[in-house]
Short mmCIF file of C-alpha atoms in Angstrom, two decimals:
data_model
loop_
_atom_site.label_atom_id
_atom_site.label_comp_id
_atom_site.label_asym_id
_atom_site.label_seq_id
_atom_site.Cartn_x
_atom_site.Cartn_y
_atom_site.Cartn_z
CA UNK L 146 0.00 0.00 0.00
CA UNK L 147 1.19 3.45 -0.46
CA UNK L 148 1.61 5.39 2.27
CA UNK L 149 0.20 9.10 1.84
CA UNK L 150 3.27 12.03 2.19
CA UNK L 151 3.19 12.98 5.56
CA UNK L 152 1.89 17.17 5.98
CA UNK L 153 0.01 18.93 8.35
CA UNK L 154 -3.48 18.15 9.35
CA UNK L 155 -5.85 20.77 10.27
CA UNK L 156 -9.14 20.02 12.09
CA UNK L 157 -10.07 16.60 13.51
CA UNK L 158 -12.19 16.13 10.63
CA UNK L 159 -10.08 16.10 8.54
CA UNK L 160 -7.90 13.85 9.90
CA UNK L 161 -10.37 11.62 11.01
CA UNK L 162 -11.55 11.63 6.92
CA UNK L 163 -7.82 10.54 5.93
CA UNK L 164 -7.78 7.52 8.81
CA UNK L 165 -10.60 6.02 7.32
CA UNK L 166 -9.26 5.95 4.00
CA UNK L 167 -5.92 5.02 4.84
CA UNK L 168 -8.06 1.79 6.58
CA UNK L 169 -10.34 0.94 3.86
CA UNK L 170 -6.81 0.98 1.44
CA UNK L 171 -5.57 -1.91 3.89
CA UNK L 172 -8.42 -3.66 4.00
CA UNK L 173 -8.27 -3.99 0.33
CA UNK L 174 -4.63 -5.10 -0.03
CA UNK L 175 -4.18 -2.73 -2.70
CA UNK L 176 -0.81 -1.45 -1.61
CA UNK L 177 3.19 -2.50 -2.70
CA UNK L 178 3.38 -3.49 0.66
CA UNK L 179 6.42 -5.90 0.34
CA UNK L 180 5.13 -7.84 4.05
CA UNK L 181 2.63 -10.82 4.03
CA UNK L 182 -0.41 -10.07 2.38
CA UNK L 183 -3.44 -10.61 4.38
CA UNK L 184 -5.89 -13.16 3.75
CA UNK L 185 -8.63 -11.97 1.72
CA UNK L 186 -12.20 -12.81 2.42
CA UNK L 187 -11.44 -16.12 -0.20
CA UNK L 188 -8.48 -17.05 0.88
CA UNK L 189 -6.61 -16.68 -2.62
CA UNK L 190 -3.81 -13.95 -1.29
CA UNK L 191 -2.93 -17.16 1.31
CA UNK L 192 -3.15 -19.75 -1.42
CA UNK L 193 -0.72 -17.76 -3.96
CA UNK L 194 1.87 -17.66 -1.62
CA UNK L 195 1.67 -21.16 0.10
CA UNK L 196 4.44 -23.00 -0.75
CA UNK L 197 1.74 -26.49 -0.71
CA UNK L 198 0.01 -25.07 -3.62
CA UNK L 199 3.41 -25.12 -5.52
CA UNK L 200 4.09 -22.66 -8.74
CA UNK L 201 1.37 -21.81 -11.72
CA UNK L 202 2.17 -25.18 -14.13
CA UNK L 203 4.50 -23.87 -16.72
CA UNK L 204 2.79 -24.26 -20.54
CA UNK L 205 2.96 -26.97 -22.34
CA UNK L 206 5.86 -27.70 -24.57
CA UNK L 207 5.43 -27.64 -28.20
CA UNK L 208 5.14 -31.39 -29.33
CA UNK L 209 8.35 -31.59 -31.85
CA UNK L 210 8.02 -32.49 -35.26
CA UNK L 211 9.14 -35.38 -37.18
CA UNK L 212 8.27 -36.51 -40.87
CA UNK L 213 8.17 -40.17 -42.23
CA UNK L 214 8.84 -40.76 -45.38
CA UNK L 215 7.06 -44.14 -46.75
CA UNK L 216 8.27 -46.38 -49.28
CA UNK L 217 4.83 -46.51 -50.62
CA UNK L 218 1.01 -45.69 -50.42
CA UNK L 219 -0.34 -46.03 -47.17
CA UNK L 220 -1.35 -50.09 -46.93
CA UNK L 221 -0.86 -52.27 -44.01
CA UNK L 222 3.12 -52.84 -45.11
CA UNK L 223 3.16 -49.49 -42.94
CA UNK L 224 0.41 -50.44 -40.42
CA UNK L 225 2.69 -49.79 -37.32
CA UNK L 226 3.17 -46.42 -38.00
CA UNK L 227 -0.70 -45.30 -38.73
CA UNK L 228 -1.32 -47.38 -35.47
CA UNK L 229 1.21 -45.75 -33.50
CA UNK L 230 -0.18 -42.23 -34.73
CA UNK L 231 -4.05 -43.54 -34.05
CA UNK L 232 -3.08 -44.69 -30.61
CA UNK L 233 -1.44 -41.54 -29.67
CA UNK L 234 1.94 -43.24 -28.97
CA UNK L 235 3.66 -40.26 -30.55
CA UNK L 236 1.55 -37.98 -29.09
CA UNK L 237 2.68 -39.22 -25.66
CA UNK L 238 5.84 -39.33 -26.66
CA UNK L 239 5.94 -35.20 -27.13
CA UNK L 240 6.69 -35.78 -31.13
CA UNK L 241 3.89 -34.43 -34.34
CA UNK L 242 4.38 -37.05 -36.35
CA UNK L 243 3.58 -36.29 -40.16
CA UNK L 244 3.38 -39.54 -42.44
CA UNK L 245 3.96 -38.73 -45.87
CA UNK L 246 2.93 -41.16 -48.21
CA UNK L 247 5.33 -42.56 -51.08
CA UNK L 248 4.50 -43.05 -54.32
CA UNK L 249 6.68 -44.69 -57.90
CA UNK L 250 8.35 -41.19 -58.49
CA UNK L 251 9.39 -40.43 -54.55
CA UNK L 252 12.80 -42.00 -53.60
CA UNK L 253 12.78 -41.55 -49.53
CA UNK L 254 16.59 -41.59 -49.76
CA UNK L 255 16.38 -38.38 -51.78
CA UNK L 256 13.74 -36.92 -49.35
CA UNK L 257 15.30 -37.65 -46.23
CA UNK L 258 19.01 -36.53 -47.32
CA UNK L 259 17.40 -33.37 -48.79
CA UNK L 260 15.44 -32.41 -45.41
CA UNK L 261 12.14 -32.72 -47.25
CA UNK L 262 11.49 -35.93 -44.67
CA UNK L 263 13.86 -36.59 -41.38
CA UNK L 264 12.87 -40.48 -41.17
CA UNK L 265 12.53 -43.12 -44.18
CA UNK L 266 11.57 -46.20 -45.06
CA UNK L 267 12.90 -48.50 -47.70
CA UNK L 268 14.72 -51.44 -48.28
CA UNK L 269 18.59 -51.70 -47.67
CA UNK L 270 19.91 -52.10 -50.59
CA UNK L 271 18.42 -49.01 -51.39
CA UNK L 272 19.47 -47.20 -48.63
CA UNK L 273 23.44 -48.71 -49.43
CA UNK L 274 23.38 -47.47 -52.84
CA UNK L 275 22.32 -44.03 -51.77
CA UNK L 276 25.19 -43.98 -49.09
CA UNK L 277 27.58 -45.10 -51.50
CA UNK L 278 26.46 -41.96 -52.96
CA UNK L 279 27.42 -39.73 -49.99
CA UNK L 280 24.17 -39.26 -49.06
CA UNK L 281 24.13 -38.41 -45.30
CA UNK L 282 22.18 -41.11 -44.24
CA UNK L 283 21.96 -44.10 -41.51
CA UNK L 284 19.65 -47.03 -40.58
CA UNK L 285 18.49 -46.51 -36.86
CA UNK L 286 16.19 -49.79 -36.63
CA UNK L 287 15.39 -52.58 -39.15
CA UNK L 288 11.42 -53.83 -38.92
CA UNK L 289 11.03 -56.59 -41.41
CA UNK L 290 13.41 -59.71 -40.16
CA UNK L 291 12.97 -61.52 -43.37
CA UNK L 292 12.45 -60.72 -47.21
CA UNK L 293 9.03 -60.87 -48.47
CA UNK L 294 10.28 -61.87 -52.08
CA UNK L 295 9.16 -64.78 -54.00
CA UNK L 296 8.71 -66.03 -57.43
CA UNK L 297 5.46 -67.63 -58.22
CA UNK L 298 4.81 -70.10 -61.08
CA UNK L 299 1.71 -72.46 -62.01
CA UNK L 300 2.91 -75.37 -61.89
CA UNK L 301 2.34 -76.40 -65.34
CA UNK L 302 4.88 -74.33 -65.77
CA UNK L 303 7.18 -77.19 -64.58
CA UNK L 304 9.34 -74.72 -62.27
CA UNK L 305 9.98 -76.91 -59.42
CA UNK L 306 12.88 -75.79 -58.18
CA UNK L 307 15.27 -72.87 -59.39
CA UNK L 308 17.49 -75.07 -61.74
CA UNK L 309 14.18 -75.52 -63.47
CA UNK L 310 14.11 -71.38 -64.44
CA UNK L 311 16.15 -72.34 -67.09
CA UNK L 312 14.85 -71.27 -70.89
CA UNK L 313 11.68 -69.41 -68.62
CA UNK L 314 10.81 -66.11 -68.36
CA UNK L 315 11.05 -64.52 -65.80
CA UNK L 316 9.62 -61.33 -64.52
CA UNK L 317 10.67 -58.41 -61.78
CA UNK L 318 9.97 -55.06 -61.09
CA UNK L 319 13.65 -54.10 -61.78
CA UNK L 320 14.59 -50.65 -60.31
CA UNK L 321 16.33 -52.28 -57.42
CA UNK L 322 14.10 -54.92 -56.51
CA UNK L 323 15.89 -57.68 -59.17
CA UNK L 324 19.01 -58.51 -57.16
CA UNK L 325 17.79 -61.07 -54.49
CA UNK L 326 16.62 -62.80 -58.52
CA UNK L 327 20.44 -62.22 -59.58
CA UNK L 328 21.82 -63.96 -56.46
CA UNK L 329 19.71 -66.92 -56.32
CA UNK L 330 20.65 -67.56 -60.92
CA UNK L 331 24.36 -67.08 -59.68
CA UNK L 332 23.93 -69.36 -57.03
CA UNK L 333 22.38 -71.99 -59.69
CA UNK L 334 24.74 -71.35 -62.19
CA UNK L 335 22.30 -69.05 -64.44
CA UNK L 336 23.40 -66.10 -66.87
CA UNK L 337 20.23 -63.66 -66.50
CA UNK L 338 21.33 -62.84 -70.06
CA UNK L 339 21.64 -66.31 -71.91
CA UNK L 340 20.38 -68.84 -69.93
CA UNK L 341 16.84 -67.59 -69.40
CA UNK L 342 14.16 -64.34 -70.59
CA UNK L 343 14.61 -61.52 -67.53
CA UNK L 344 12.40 -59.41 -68.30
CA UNK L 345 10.50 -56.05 -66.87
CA UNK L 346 7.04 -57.11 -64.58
CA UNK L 347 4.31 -54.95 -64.29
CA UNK L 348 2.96 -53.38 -60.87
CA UNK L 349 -0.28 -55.71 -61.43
CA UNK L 350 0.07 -59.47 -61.84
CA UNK L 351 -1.71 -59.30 -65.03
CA UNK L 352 1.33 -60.77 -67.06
CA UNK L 353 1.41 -63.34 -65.00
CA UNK L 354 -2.34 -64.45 -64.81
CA UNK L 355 -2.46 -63.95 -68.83
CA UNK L 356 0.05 -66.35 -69.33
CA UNK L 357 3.33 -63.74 -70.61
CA UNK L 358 5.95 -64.54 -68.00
CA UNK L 359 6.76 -67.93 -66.32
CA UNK L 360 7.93 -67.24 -62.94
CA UNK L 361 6.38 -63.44 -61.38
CA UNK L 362 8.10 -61.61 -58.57
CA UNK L 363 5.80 -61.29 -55.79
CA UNK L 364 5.62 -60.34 -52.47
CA UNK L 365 4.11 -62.72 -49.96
CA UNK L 366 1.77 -59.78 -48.07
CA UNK L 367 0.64 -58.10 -51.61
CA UNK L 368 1.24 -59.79 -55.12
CA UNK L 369 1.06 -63.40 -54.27
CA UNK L 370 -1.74 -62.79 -52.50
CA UNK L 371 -3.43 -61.51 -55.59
CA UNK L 372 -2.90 -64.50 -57.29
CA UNK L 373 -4.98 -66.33 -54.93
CA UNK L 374 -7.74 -63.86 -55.02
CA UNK L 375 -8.04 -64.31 -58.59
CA UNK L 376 -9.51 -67.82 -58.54
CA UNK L 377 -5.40 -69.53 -58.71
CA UNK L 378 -5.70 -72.35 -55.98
CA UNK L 379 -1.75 -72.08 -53.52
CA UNK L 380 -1.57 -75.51 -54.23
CA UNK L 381 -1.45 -74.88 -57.88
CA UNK L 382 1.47 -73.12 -57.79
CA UNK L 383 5.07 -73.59 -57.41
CA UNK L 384 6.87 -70.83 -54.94
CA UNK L 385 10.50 -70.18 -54.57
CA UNK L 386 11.67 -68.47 -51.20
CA UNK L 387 14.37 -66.22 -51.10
CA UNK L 388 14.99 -66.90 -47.42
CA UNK L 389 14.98 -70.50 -47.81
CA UNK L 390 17.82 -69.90 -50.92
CA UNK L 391 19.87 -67.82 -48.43
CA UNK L 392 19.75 -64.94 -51.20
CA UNK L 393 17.43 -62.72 -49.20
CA UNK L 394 17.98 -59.35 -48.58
CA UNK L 395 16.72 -57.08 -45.55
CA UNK L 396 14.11 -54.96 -46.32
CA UNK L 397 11.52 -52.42 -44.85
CA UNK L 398 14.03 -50.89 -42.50
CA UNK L 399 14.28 -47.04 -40.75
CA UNK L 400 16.55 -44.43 -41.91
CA UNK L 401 17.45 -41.07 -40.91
CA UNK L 402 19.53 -38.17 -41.75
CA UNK L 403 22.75 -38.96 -40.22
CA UNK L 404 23.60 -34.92 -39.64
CA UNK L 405 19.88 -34.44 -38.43
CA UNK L 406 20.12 -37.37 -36.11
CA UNK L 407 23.82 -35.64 -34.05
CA UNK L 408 21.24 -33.47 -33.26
CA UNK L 409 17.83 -35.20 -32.27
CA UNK L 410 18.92 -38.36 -30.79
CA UNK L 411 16.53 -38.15 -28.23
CA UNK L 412 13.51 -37.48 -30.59
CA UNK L 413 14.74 -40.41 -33.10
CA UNK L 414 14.46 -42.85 -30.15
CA UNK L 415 10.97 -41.22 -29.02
CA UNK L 416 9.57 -42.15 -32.46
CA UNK L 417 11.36 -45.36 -32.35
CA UNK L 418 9.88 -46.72 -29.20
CA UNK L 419 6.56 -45.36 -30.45
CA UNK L 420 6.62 -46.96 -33.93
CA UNK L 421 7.69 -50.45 -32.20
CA UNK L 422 4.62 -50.39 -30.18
CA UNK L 423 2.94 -49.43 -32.65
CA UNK L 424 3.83 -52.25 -34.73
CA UNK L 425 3.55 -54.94 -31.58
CA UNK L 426 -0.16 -53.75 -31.15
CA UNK L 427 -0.57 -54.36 -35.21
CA UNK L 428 0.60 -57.99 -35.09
CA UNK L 429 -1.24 -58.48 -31.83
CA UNK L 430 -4.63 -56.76 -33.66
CA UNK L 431 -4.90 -56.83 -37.45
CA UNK L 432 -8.44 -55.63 -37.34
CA UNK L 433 -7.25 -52.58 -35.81
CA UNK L 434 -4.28 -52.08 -37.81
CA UNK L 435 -6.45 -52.16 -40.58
CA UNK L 436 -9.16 -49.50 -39.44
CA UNK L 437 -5.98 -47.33 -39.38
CA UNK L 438 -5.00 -48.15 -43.00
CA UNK L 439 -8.21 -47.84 -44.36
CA UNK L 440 -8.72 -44.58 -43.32
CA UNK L 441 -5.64 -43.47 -45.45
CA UNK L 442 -5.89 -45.90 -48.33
CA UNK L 443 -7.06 -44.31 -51.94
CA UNK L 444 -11.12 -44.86 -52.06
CA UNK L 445 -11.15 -48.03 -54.29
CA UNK L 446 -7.95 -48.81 -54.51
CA UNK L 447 -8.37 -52.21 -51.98
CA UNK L 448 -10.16 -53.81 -49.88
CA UNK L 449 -10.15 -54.66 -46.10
CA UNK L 450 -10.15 -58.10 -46.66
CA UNK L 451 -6.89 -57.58 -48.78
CA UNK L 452 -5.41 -55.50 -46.40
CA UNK L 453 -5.98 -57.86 -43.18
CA UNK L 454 -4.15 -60.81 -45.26
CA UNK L 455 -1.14 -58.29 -46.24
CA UNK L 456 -1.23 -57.86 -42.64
CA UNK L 457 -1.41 -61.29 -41.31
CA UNK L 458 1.73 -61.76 -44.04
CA UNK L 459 3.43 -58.82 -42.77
CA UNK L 460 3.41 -60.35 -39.56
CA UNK L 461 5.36 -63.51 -40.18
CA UNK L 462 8.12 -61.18 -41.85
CA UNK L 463 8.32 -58.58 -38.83
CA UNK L 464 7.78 -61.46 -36.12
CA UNK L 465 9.08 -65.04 -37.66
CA UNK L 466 8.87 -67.98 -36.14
CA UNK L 467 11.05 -68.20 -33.36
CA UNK L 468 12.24 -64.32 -33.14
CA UNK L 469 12.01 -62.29 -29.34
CA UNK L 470 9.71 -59.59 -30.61
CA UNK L 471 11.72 -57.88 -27.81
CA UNK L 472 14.72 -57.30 -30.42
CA UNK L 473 12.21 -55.90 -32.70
CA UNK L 474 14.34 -52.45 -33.93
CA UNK L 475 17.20 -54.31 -33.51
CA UNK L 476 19.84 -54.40 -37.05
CA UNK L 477 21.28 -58.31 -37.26
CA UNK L 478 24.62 -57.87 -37.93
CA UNK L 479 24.73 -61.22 -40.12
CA UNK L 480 21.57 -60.16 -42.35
CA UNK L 481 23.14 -56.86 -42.93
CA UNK L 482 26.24 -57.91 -43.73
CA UNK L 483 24.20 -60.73 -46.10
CA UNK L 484 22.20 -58.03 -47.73
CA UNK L 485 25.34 -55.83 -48.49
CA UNK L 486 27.89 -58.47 -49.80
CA UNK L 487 25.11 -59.19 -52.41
CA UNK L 488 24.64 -55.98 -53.00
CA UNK L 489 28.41 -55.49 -53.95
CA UNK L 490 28.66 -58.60 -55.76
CA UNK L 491 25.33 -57.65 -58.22
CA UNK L 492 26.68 -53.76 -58.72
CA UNK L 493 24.29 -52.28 -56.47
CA UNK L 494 27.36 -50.53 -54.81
CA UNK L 495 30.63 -50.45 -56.62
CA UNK L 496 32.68 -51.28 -53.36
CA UNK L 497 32.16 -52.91 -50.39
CA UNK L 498 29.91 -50.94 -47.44
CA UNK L 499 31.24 -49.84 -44.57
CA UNK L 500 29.14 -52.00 -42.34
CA UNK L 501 30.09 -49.92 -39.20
CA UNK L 502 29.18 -46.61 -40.76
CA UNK L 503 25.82 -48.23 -42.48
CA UNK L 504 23.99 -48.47 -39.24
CA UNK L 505 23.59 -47.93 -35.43
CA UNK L 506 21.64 -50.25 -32.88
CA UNK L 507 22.55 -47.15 -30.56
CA UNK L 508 18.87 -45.24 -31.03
CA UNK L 509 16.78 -48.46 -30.37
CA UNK L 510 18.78 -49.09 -27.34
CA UNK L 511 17.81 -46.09 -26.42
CA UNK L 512 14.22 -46.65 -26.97
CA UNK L 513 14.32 -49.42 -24.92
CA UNK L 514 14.81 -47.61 -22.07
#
């Protein structure tokens, strides 16, 4: 309170005039008055300076922003990451996760090195060639444990084994998905060249159904799977594994930008703990890893039904038989090492990768905590 300068009264009444004043001032508690304040008739002048009732709660921080970059169009290959956003894993985790669908003219190498995207998704050879390449980029976790490759044939074709894909032909996407196919015809002694027809494959399975190619890449979540919903019985057809060739490569995996990541460690491991829940709660409920890729998928462009069974398939890659989903995240240093020496051997990279430099287990041990 303010005290009044102090003068020369004269009269009583007058003084008695400035007493009550001064009074009804310090009843108020209007004053600078550095002492105690004294309770008001609510009590709030006792409750803002107890030290029980602790300090106002400081605002919220801004939740910190991270984009994924996706191989592909949202489908249930990526149902972790929709489930982790629909669950609010992220949220919780203090991160705004944007999902940016991928598409046949979006390389996520290119958009995470560029800054366009700070996390991708894509298989390793992929992400090797674009290192060899100096792009400043790193694996951080690796999701799919085994390759989803195969080559389908009907089994009139008389392809019973991969020996037999001599004098076929035989179809693949090319564009980097063809070298797990150039391993297993140098493992068998075949020129891609001379001893059979390697030719370009579709996006559809139509060649295949209609009879122009022999053997069809497919993979076991998506294009085999189409095969079977167009009337083709699995027991009329012939399927060659890449796992079970020991030609398979690693994989849907997760990238970042290496000079990014020196500075968002923390973050990186946020999203990586919340993406691995994400994907144990997918595996553990398809249904509801669906209902969060059919709320992203292209009107028309599938259905549910096709989506649960790409699911179910995407399971047994991400959680085979026999794996601790508790390494989920984790890089095998065997498969990687696999997936680059045929890499090197096919041209994917002109000289051997730097394994070391490649990838880091370090942000999903740090998850893990």
């Amino acid at each position: 309170m303010k005290n009044g300068k102090k003068g020369r009264f004269r009269g009583g009444l007058l003084l008695a005039s400035m007493i009550m004043i001064l009074s009804l001032l310090a009843g108020c508690g209007g004053g600078n008055n550095t002492n105690a304040p004294a309770a008001g008739a609510n009590g709030a002048a006792e409750a803002s300076a107890s030290p029980e009732a602790g300090a106002p709660a400081a605002p919220a921080a801004e939740p910190v922003t991270v984009k994924l970059q996706l191989k592909w169009v949202p489908q249930a290959q990526f149902a972790g990451y929709f489930l982790a956003q629909d669950k609010g894993y992220y949220a919780e985790e203090g991160l705004n996760v944007e999902i940016l669908p991928g598409g046949p003219d979006i390389v996520p190498e290119q958009q995470v090195a560029g800054g366009s995207a700070d996390i991708g998704v894509d298989w390793v050879a992929s992400l090797l060639t674009s290192q060899e390449q100096e792009m400043p980029l790193v694996q951080i976790a690796q999701i799919y444990q085994k390759s989803g490759l195969v080559l389908v044939s009907k089994k009139d074709a008389g392809i019973n084994g991969p020996a037999d894909l001599k004098g076929k032909k035989v179809g693949n996407w090319m564009g980097g998905n063809e070298f797990e196919l150039l391993a297993l015809f140098d493992k068998y002694g075949l020129d891609s060249n001379k001893d059979l027809n390697f030719t370009k494959q579709g996006f559809t399975m139509d060649q295949f159904l209609g009879g122009e190619i022999d053997a069809a890449s497919a993979m076991t979540y998506n294009e085999y799977q189409v095969v079977l919903e167009s009337g083709i019985k699995a027991e009329e057809l012939n399927v060659i594994d890449m796992n079970n060739e020991g030609v398979a490569m690693l994989e849907d995996n997760l990238f970042a930008n290496s000079e990014w990541l020196e500075d968002n460690k923390e973050t990186a491991a946020k999203f990586v703990r919340a993406s691995l829940k994400g994907w144990k709660d997918a595996i553990a409920d398809p249904e509801a890893a669906v209902d969060s890729v059919m709320k992203l998928a292209e009107e028309g462009s599938t259905t549910r039904e096709h989506q649960l069974t790409m699911m179910t398939e995407v399971a047994k890659l991400i959680q085979p038989e026999g794996f601790d989903i508790a390494r989920l995240g984790y890089t095998d240093a065997a498969a990687f090492q696999q997936t680059a020496d045929i890499a090197l051997k096919f041209g994917v990279i002109k000289e051997a990768a730097d394994v070391s430099a490649a990838y880091t287990n370090e942000i999903v041990e740090m998850a893990a905590q």
